[in-house]
Amino acid sequence: MLASVGAAGAVFLLGNGYGSRAFADQLSSTGTVAGGFVVNGRHLAFGTDPRRQMAVAGQLFNLNKYNAVPSGITVSVQYGTDPSYGSLAAAELRELVTHVPVWNGVPKGPVTASTTDLLNATQFYVHALLDCLEPGQTYHYRFVYSAGQQTGFTPDATFATAPDRAHLRPFTFTAYGDQGITGAPGTGLTLDNAESLQPESSSHVTDDYYDPTDPDYYDPTSKTAPADISPVAALVSQITKVRNPLNGTPTRFNLLAGDMCYANPSGNAVAIINPDGAGGTQPGDDNTPPPPAHSGGWDDFDPYVWTSYLSTIEPSSASTPWMFATGNHDVELFSAALDADATTTGYYGSIGYGGHAQRLDLPQNGPGKCPSVYSFTYGNVAVVSVDANDLSYEIQGLLGYSQGSQAAWLKQKLAEFRRDAAIDFIIVFYHHCAFSTCSSHSSDGGVRAALAPLFAQHQVDLAVQGHNHLYERTNPIRYDAASNFGSSSVQAVSVSPRDAAVVHPATDGTTYVVVGSGGRPRYTWGGPVESDRNFIAGVNTGATGNGSTVPGDQKAETGPYVSQLNFTDDYETIDWSQARYRDYAFIALDVVPAPAGGITTMTLRAINQQGVEFDRVVFSRKAGEGSRLTLG
């Protein structure tokens, strides 16, 4: 027996307080209903071997009650090389319980964890690892979920495994960071229907940060604004349109460089004390225990933002693996000292990453203490996810949590990749920036000191960074460990797509790109004042902000700076900021493999939310010979 979500389901969702029309419409295309449940927010991830493994996941979501327990429901995944499937994998059901303590409203009073003062959230996620797949093969799949006499199905979707190295063709992948889905603040209603505690809110599927005079601005209170106007949905849509220029194949995977959905909007990497919802206000110095020094205050959390987030990225993530790194807003840390109960602290763990383990599937081949640190290879490209929370001087809540194991593992892994003649390009993606001129976070001295020496030693081609909400590309950088300072090795000027910058990483060094432009409030620069769409490639005219030199002034505290361990900032004049763009964007990377001894290339294209390319750089190497070259 089948029941479609459809229009009736969308109306039902709205009538029961589940938020906006945009969110209801997204669910209406999810599939059929069984026992009141659907599987939505499908997202893929590579297993340890992308040629033979694919992890498929989604949220088992009840349309009637957001805390409903799926008792007696079985879930599996049908998959095969055509829509008749032919293979079946049992799905694992993972429960995530979140009891968030809410301030009781009494000045200087205690934080309480009584039933009436808790946000009680129970979410269920389904996961299956499809193994022993064929390399370079397209597969069809769908979730099947049964409750009694009812059986539901998600729509048919496809994915492609990575090819064998012997059968490489040109391919493309994409990357960006700081995506961000948030709901509206609470309206003083009960916990069961406060807007901020629901899967969506009256602000549609995202906040929008355009100035009202901007042609892309929409009124976030409008009930009729289409969801795809928002930066987050627009970029997801653009990613689905990306094609490899040589063979027309779609993007093969997407890298998300931290700060996924902003369920934790504070991002201070300290314990969570309450959400901004019904029953209280945000904690302050006069009504709660004092927060840790230099932390910026307690974090807060709304677990239902994840429901909106996974639904919003589903148009891409249901068919394209999304590989995540962790940022400061991804630390979901609860403390028994602040009255979170044992169940919640047990689920989220000592560093606040336990929720990710329930929702996401990340390759588990990194250091044991770092669940979001891993690596994988696709063709002639090696990709490494680094957890910058372990390294950051700016936000020190998790500084040093790995006790050096991440750095030791990274050094070994980069050396291994650079010795492998089948690996030409090494990409590392992480959150906090090692090199940036943005005024909001600029460069992190801890991240730079830990990563830049290793990148220089092992010829990392490209570092993909988030954290700063804009786009910035450096020239290739030569790094000096004694001063923790970098300088340009060459001027990598991009004038147009037909006259792109060309970089030879084996001799020029590592290029750092900031692409924290996925949907959060746009930041500005630590140099000359610049306007929104300010990119003029190859022109160094100061006010338009492109070129390589940006001045810093320690006395005036202006310009680019580097966060230090003692919470001070060292301002620096730099010569490496080549391209800057203050708007929403992502990058596509087109890889053209070559036989050993031939020239292999990886072309970075920066693309804005309107689908317009505005920056291009070509990384060029001699295939199979990366290990024979040194930076000197």
XYZ file of C-alpha atoms in Angstrom:
632
model
C 0.000 0.000 0.000
C 1.486 3.311 -1.062
C 0.774 6.886 -0.055
C 2.403 9.836 -1.771
C 3.475 12.894 0.220
C 2.364 15.185 -2.616
C 0.295 18.318 -2.160
C -1.760 16.851 0.659
C 1.371 16.041 2.576
C 2.717 19.533 2.052
C -0.487 21.063 3.398
C -0.389 18.666 6.328
C 3.152 19.707 7.176
C 2.263 23.381 7.135
C -0.872 22.843 9.165
C 1.083 21.100 11.886
C 3.713 23.771 12.277
C 6.543 22.262 10.263
C 7.589 25.580 8.833
C 7.697 27.073 5.386
C 6.116 26.186 2.073
C 9.639 25.743 0.677
C 10.446 22.997 3.151
C 7.070 21.308 2.666
C 7.541 21.384 -1.104
C 10.959 19.794 -0.741
C 9.471 16.935 1.269
C 6.619 16.540 -1.185
C 9.029 15.208 -3.804
C 10.767 12.815 -1.419
C 8.726 9.700 -2.111
C 5.915 7.643 -0.672
C 4.828 7.285 2.965
C 4.805 4.196 5.196
C 3.543 4.357 8.769
C 3.685 8.153 8.626
C 7.399 8.111 7.757
C 9.409 9.107 4.702
C 13.141 9.030 4.042
C 14.317 12.498 3.092
C 17.640 14.327 3.013
C 19.424 11.576 1.118
C 23.182 12.048 1.028
C 26.009 9.958 -0.365
C 29.622 9.586 0.723
C 32.534 7.576 -0.558
C 33.712 4.663 1.515
C 37.393 4.070 2.128
C 37.699 2.845 -1.475
C 35.632 5.122 -3.786
C 35.986 2.604 -6.591
C 34.046 -0.091 -4.749
C 32.158 1.511 -1.841
C 29.353 4.036 -1.516
C 27.617 4.989 1.717
C 23.973 6.025 1.294
C 22.075 7.775 4.076
C 18.984 9.812 4.860
C 16.714 10.886 7.690
C 13.698 8.757 8.605
C 11.243 11.584 9.131
C 7.693 11.427 10.490
C 5.142 13.747 8.905
C 2.836 13.692 11.940
C 5.118 14.240 14.926
C 8.740 15.287 14.904
C 9.682 13.058 17.872
C 7.880 9.945 16.626
C 9.775 6.678 17.150
C 9.831 4.389 14.082
C 8.869 1.238 15.936
C 8.567 -1.816 13.730
C 9.809 -0.065 10.584
C 12.423 -1.828 8.486
C 14.595 0.013 5.968
C 16.777 -1.297 3.176
C 18.421 -0.056 -0.020
C 17.760 -1.565 -3.443
C 20.565 -0.988 -5.930
C 21.885 -2.180 -9.254
C 23.197 -1.094 -12.624
C 19.686 -0.419 -13.992
C 16.312 0.654 -12.530
C 15.350 -2.985 -11.862
C 18.033 -2.955 -9.123
C 18.642 -6.623 -8.278
C 20.667 -6.199 -5.082
C 19.483 -5.403 -1.558
C 21.394 -4.027 1.438
C 19.949 -3.754 4.931
C 20.026 -0.230 6.356
C 21.196 0.598 9.852
C 18.925 2.845 11.932
C 20.846 5.369 14.046
C 19.043 7.292 16.775
C 20.193 10.721 17.988
C 18.725 12.088 21.217
C 19.278 15.757 22.060
C 18.104 17.136 25.404
C 19.150 20.796 25.371
C 18.937 22.646 28.708
C 17.111 25.974 28.555
C 17.743 28.887 30.918
C 14.945 29.070 33.491
C 14.571 32.848 33.266
C 15.571 33.659 36.835
C 18.334 36.315 36.998
C 21.533 34.780 38.373
C 19.584 31.541 38.645
C 20.785 28.059 37.765
C 20.496 26.334 34.439
C 17.896 23.630 34.855
C 17.193 20.406 33.036
C 13.614 19.736 34.073
C 11.188 18.312 31.534
C 9.624 21.715 30.924
C 12.991 23.386 30.446
C 14.396 20.962 27.878
C 14.275 20.886 24.138
C 13.616 17.176 23.651
C 14.634 16.060 20.175
C 14.842 12.528 18.850
C 16.014 12.072 15.268
C 16.546 8.913 13.251
C 18.964 8.391 10.392
C 19.290 5.412 8.063
C 22.598 4.267 6.596
C 23.794 1.506 4.302
C 27.282 0.815 2.959
C 27.148 -0.585 -0.550
C 30.289 -2.663 -0.996
C 31.946 -4.752 -3.703
C 30.775 -2.379 -6.424
C 32.345 -2.214 -9.874
C 34.758 0.681 -10.559
C 33.657 3.358 -13.011
C 30.069 2.112 -13.010
C 26.765 4.003 -12.735
C 24.329 2.525 -10.210
C 20.656 3.105 -9.494
C 19.351 2.976 -5.930
C 16.362 3.742 -3.731
C 15.406 3.373 -0.074
C 12.606 0.942 0.790
C 10.880 1.235 4.167
C 8.039 -0.927 5.460
C 5.611 -0.509 8.342
C 3.015 -3.234 8.645
C 1.127 -3.443 5.360
C 2.591 -0.188 4.054
C 5.787 0.103 2.015
C 7.378 3.373 0.963
C 10.031 4.138 -1.632
C 12.263 7.087 -2.377
C 12.567 8.087 -6.032
C 15.154 6.349 -8.155
C 18.557 8.029 -7.979
C 21.949 7.251 -9.476
C 25.591 7.519 -8.491
C 28.907 6.653 -10.130
C 31.851 4.863 -8.532
C 35.406 6.080 -9.060
C 37.232 4.549 -12.040
C 40.218 2.271 -11.941
C 43.445 4.162 -12.523
C 43.940 2.247 -15.734
C 40.733 3.704 -17.176
C 40.962 7.364 -16.257
C 38.975 9.955 -18.144
C 38.674 13.689 -17.532
C 36.516 14.403 -14.489
C 35.289 17.328 -12.392
C 34.639 17.868 -8.694
C 33.409 20.887 -6.737
C 34.132 22.529 -3.377
C 33.090 25.316 -1.039
C 32.312 25.948 2.636
C 30.189 27.817 5.197
C 26.858 26.809 3.784
C 24.459 27.529 6.595
C 20.772 26.861 7.058
C 19.147 28.627 10.005
C 15.635 29.086 11.295
C 13.975 32.199 12.644
C 14.344 33.090 16.346
C 11.758 31.714 18.735
C 8.445 33.468 19.056
C 7.661 32.691 22.674
C 5.499 29.694 21.813
C 5.736 26.322 23.507
C 8.688 24.063 22.808
C 6.542 21.885 20.585
C 5.689 24.655 18.139
C 8.306 27.398 18.560
C 9.478 28.249 15.052
C 13.163 28.082 15.915
C 12.760 24.486 17.089
C 11.068 23.213 13.955
C 12.720 21.689 10.878
C 12.069 24.911 8.980
C 10.973 28.426 9.695
C 9.361 31.440 8.126
C 12.743 32.421 6.696
C 12.389 29.657 4.066
C 15.377 27.370 3.549
C 18.053 29.868 4.462
C 18.825 33.349 5.637
C 19.545 35.831 2.869
C 22.226 38.449 3.344
C 21.861 40.745 0.377
C 21.351 44.425 0.931
C 17.766 45.450 0.004
C 19.166 47.469 -2.912
C 20.856 44.398 -4.394
C 19.112 42.966 -7.475
C 19.273 39.482 -5.917
C 17.667 40.543 -2.642
C 14.386 38.981 -1.579
C 12.202 39.744 1.408
C 12.763 36.869 3.892
C 9.291 37.423 5.367
C 7.645 36.815 2.011
C 5.692 33.583 1.877
C 5.995 33.354 -1.885
C 9.741 33.856 -2.408
C 11.081 30.863 -4.358
C 13.597 28.795 -2.427
C 16.188 28.792 -5.199
C 16.741 32.549 -4.867
C 18.585 31.960 -1.597
C 22.373 31.608 -1.861
C 22.441 28.094 -0.389
C 19.805 26.630 -2.685
C 21.156 28.559 -5.673
C 24.668 27.148 -5.230
C 23.321 23.613 -4.771
C 21.392 24.090 -7.998
C 24.490 25.401 -9.791
C 26.543 22.418 -8.640
C 24.023 20.058 -10.238
C 24.569 21.909 -13.537
C 28.384 21.627 -13.545
C 29.766 19.516 -16.367
C 33.264 18.515 -17.337
C 34.214 20.655 -20.368
C 35.700 17.723 -22.313
C 33.168 14.924 -21.906
C 30.089 16.505 -20.323
C 30.084 14.315 -17.220
C 28.677 15.843 -13.993
C 30.674 16.652 -10.893
C 31.885 13.439 -9.277
C 32.022 14.655 -5.652
C 31.696 17.816 -3.600
C 33.982 18.951 -0.772
C 32.399 20.989 2.047
C 35.166 22.818 3.925
C 33.436 23.030 7.309
C 30.506 24.906 8.866
C 27.894 22.704 7.299
C 24.468 23.838 8.443
C 24.947 26.109 11.477
C 22.697 24.103 13.788
C 25.158 25.618 16.275
C 25.011 29.301 15.265
C 27.452 30.579 17.902
C 30.437 28.554 16.758
C 32.600 29.190 19.824
C 33.576 25.527 20.301
C 32.478 25.537 23.936
C 29.674 23.709 25.705
C 26.084 24.285 24.629
C 23.830 25.788 27.265
C 20.515 26.513 25.492
C 18.867 27.272 22.165
C 17.373 30.623 21.349
C 13.830 29.435 21.744
C 10.785 29.376 23.930
C 11.181 29.475 27.708
C 14.186 31.766 27.923
C 16.659 34.034 26.221
C 20.243 33.636 25.185
C 22.508 33.222 28.211
C 24.486 36.198 29.435
C 27.048 37.028 32.073
C 24.360 38.053 34.562
C 22.171 34.970 34.442
C 24.373 31.929 33.834
C 27.731 30.504 34.922
C 30.608 32.428 33.290
C 31.761 30.995 29.948
C 35.385 30.047 29.339
C 37.766 32.959 28.897
C 38.192 34.197 25.299
C 35.402 31.889 24.135
C 32.948 34.588 23.111
C 30.202 33.074 25.252
C 28.237 29.863 25.366
C 27.211 28.041 22.200
C 23.591 27.282 21.370
C 22.002 24.611 19.222
C 18.918 23.671 17.218
C 19.128 20.038 16.032
C 16.202 20.426 13.631
C 18.276 22.706 11.416
C 19.911 19.468 10.230
C 16.567 18.311 8.822
C 16.329 21.447 6.710
C 19.966 21.235 5.695
C 19.938 17.653 4.461
C 16.720 18.331 2.560
C 18.203 21.436 0.931
C 21.367 19.743 -0.355
C 19.494 16.621 -1.475
C 19.148 17.716 -5.129
C 22.912 17.261 -5.322
C 23.820 14.936 -2.442
C 21.348 12.195 -3.455
C 23.466 11.503 -6.538
C 26.849 13.079 -5.758
C 29.004 12.157 -2.729
C 29.387 15.075 -0.327
C 32.606 14.837 1.674
C 32.693 16.987 4.805
C 35.394 18.608 6.912
C 34.514 20.085 10.313
C 34.485 23.782 11.212
C 33.909 25.704 14.420
C 30.122 25.751 13.912
C 30.192 21.961 13.663
C 31.295 21.503 17.293
C 28.097 20.311 18.998
C 29.411 19.915 22.532
C 27.306 19.196 25.603
C 28.453 19.172 29.222
C 26.961 17.449 32.250
C 28.225 20.432 34.267
C 25.661 22.552 32.402
C 22.897 20.028 33.090
C 22.784 18.224 29.748
C 21.717 14.686 30.597
C 23.869 11.585 30.286
C 22.043 10.404 27.161
C 22.842 13.589 25.261
C 26.469 13.821 26.390
C 26.871 10.154 25.478
C 25.580 10.662 21.954
C 27.575 13.824 21.182
C 30.825 12.791 22.854
C 33.730 14.589 24.443
C 34.563 16.769 21.398
C 31.010 17.258 20.135
C 31.297 15.204 16.942
C 29.009 12.317 17.942
C 26.032 13.833 16.159
C 27.974 13.772 12.898
C 28.572 10.050 13.336
C 24.808 9.517 13.505
C 23.980 11.743 10.510
C 26.972 11.411 8.183
C 29.264 8.736 6.794
C 32.933 9.724 6.621
C 35.784 7.354 5.684
C 37.296 6.029 8.893
C 40.909 5.801 7.761
C 42.395 8.769 9.632
C 43.878 9.033 13.127
C 41.663 7.369 15.711
C 41.174 10.493 17.826
C 39.960 12.575 14.849
C 36.685 11.260 13.392
C 36.483 13.930 10.671
C 40.066 13.484 9.424
C 40.406 11.103 6.493
C 41.659 10.716 2.945
C 40.559 9.193 -0.324
C 41.770 9.022 -3.897
C 39.842 9.563 -7.092
C 41.824 8.846 -10.233
C 45.103 10.745 -10.077
C 43.907 13.069 -7.287
C 44.390 12.502 -3.550
C 42.058 14.362 -1.201
C 42.669 14.902 2.512
C 40.201 16.270 5.078
C 41.891 18.086 7.990
C 40.208 19.180 11.226
C 41.368 22.761 11.785
C 39.533 22.881 15.143
C 42.482 20.894 16.487
C 44.927 23.555 15.248
C 43.183 26.926 15.596
C 44.635 29.734 17.705
C 41.618 31.950 17.038
C 38.951 29.580 18.428
C 40.681 27.367 20.960
C 37.866 25.194 22.327
C 39.291 22.038 20.715
C 42.892 23.191 20.277
C 45.240 20.223 20.636
C 42.507 17.646 21.256
C 44.277 15.100 19.017
C 47.476 15.405 21.104
C 49.515 15.675 17.918
C 48.120 12.557 16.285
C 46.504 14.497 13.421
C 49.730 16.288 12.478
C 51.724 13.041 12.630
C 49.163 11.230 10.501
C 49.003 14.085 7.993
C 52.766 14.155 7.560
C 52.801 10.417 6.885
C 49.817 10.525 4.543
C 51.113 13.427 2.437
C 54.483 11.695 2.061
C 52.720 8.512 1.015
C 50.676 10.307 -1.623
C 53.645 12.239 -3.008
C 55.653 8.996 -3.342
C 52.803 7.361 -5.279
C 53.505 7.681 -9.004
C 49.776 7.279 -9.720
C 48.937 10.426 -7.720
C 49.596 13.721 -9.476
C 47.546 16.250 -7.500
C 47.070 16.530 -3.739
C 44.136 18.562 -2.411
C 43.719 19.315 1.300
C 40.494 20.887 2.545
C 39.796 22.300 5.986
C 38.024 25.208 7.662
C 40.074 27.957 9.384
C 42.339 29.802 6.971
C 46.108 29.551 6.876
C 46.245 32.453 4.402
C 43.523 35.083 3.930
C 43.165 38.873 3.973
C 39.541 38.893 5.154
C 38.785 41.350 7.964
C 36.612 38.955 9.989
C 38.997 36.059 10.640
C 41.964 36.680 8.321
C 44.722 34.049 8.867
C 45.000 31.621 11.759
C 48.564 31.363 13.102
C 48.052 27.879 14.530
C 46.625 26.473 11.317
C 49.375 28.130 9.270
C 52.184 26.882 11.511
C 50.863 23.314 11.463
C 49.910 22.976 7.803
C 52.056 25.284 5.673
C 55.395 23.496 6.370
C 53.866 20.117 5.477
C 52.217 21.491 2.360
C 55.512 22.982 1.184
C 57.499 19.841 1.973
C 55.117 17.471 0.193
C 54.057 19.728 -2.672
C 50.375 20.040 -1.879
C 48.874 21.566 -4.999
C 45.786 23.237 -3.578
C 44.490 24.050 -0.088
C 40.715 24.639 0.057
C 39.688 26.790 3.036
C 36.395 28.073 4.467
C 35.675 30.232 7.551
C 35.918 33.587 5.761
C 32.686 34.255 3.889
C 34.019 35.321 0.503
C 36.289 34.109 -2.277
C 40.042 34.692 -2.309
C 42.826 32.985 -4.251
C 46.481 33.362 -3.428
C 49.460 33.217 -5.698
C 51.474 30.041 -5.120
C 53.173 30.600 -1.773
C 56.692 29.969 -0.548
C 56.551 29.470 3.192
C 59.179 30.483 5.771
C 58.833 28.444 8.966
C 61.063 30.717 11.046
C 58.674 33.665 10.654
C 55.481 31.705 9.916
C 55.199 33.977 6.882
C 54.458 33.348 3.215
C 55.378 35.173 0.035
C 54.464 34.844 -3.638
C 56.641 32.661 -5.819
C 54.963 33.777 -9.068
C 52.142 36.106 -10.133
C 49.236 33.821 -11.068
C 47.136 36.359 -12.967
C 43.815 35.308 -14.479
C 42.589 37.787 -17.082
C 39.772 35.701 -18.550
C 38.770 32.036 -19.014
C 40.714 32.132 -22.286
C 43.740 33.679 -20.615
C 43.852 31.822 -17.293
C 46.649 31.817 -14.747
C 48.993 28.832 -15.063
C 50.736 27.389 -12.015
C 53.381 24.648 -11.772
C 53.005 23.460 -8.152
C 56.105 21.270 -8.236
C 58.275 24.375 -8.482
C 55.920 27.244 -7.600
C 54.436 25.967 -4.325
C 50.964 25.632 -2.835
C 47.977 27.758 -3.826
C 45.468 28.576 -1.070
C 41.874 29.356 -1.975
C 39.246 30.687 0.430
C 35.783 29.635 -0.657
C 33.692 30.175 2.478
C 31.116 31.675 0.160
C 28.390 29.063 0.489
C 25.568 31.155 1.931
C 26.387 32.877 5.216
C 26.671 36.670 5.761
C 29.279 38.052 3.418
C 32.433 39.408 5.026
C 34.704 42.195 3.844
C 38.443 42.697 3.516
C 41.351 43.630 5.714
C 42.641 45.945 2.984
C 41.070 48.630 0.788
C 37.288 48.889 0.859
C 35.714 46.863 -1.907
C 32.241 46.505 -3.358
C 30.235 43.309 -3.806
C 31.049 42.137 -7.325
C 34.485 43.649 -7.386
C 36.515 41.127 -9.326
C 38.570 42.612 -12.140
C 41.021 39.899 -13.019
C 44.653 40.835 -13.210
C 44.190 44.472 -12.238
C 45.878 45.896 -9.149
C 44.095 49.215 -8.686
C 43.679 49.306 -4.910
C 39.993 50.088 -4.596
C 38.991 47.230 -6.858
C 41.150 44.979 -4.755
C 42.760 42.514 -7.122
C 46.466 42.052 -7.417
C 48.811 40.626 -4.837
C 49.865 43.242 -2.261
C 47.702 44.178 0.725
C 49.191 46.417 3.457
C 48.942 45.696 7.163
C 49.534 48.164 10.009
C 50.164 46.811 13.511
C 49.810 50.185 15.207
C 46.558 51.078 13.493
C 45.376 47.455 13.612
C 44.320 47.494 9.983
C 44.867 45.119 7.111
C 45.517 41.353 7.118
C 46.408 39.746 10.435
C 47.413 36.406 11.917
C 45.696 35.132 15.083
C 48.169 34.172 17.806
C 48.106 31.657 20.643
C 47.789 34.419 23.267
C 44.641 35.779 21.542
C 46.459 38.748 19.997
C 46.671 39.530 16.286
C 49.843 40.193 14.318
C 49.163 42.464 11.348
C 51.184 41.759 8.210
C 51.741 43.252 4.796
C 51.398 40.463 2.263
C 52.124 40.053 -1.440
C 50.146 36.905 -2.230
C 46.437 37.881 -2.477
C 45.824 37.519 -6.202
C 42.030 37.359 -6.692
C 39.243 38.535 -4.371
C 35.483 38.388 -4.832
C 32.838 39.271 -2.256
C 29.779 37.263 -3.192
C 28.383 33.726 -3.069
C 30.409 31.209 -5.053
C 31.950 27.744 -5.326
C 34.818 26.216 -7.268
C 34.794 23.483 -9.904
C 38.009 21.586 -10.592
C 38.434 19.920 -13.987
C 41.089 17.204 -14.062
C 42.648 15.915 -17.279
C 44.772 12.800 -16.580
C 47.740 11.893 -18.756
C 49.999 8.871 -19.270
C 53.241 8.818 -17.298
C 55.540 11.526 -18.580
C 52.717 13.492 -20.202
C 51.268 16.768 -18.951
C 48.277 16.427 -16.634
C 46.220 19.456 -15.610
C 43.693 20.485 -13.006
C 41.762 23.659 -13.826
C 40.088 25.637 -11.044
C 36.994 27.571 -12.142
C 35.366 29.946 -9.629
C 31.619 30.226 -10.295
C 29.084 32.512 -8.634
C 25.477 31.750 -7.702
C 24.279 33.005 -11.084
C 26.492 30.390 -12.769
C 29.010 32.940 -14.088
C 32.707 32.057 -14.015
C 34.919 34.834 -12.633
C 38.333 33.275 -11.983
C 40.389 30.493 -13.540
C 43.778 28.939 -12.827
C 45.390 25.870 -14.398
C 47.620 23.603 -12.277
C 50.059 21.717 -14.472
C 52.263 18.719 -13.653
C 54.210 16.018 -15.449
C 52.209 12.853 -14.797
C 53.811 10.258 -12.559
C 56.803 12.379 -11.617
C 55.629 14.433 -8.666
C 57.898 12.596 -6.240
C 61.018 13.450 -8.253
C 60.611 17.216 -7.950
C 61.324 19.415 -4.954
C 60.631 23.033 -4.112
C 64.259 23.862 -3.413
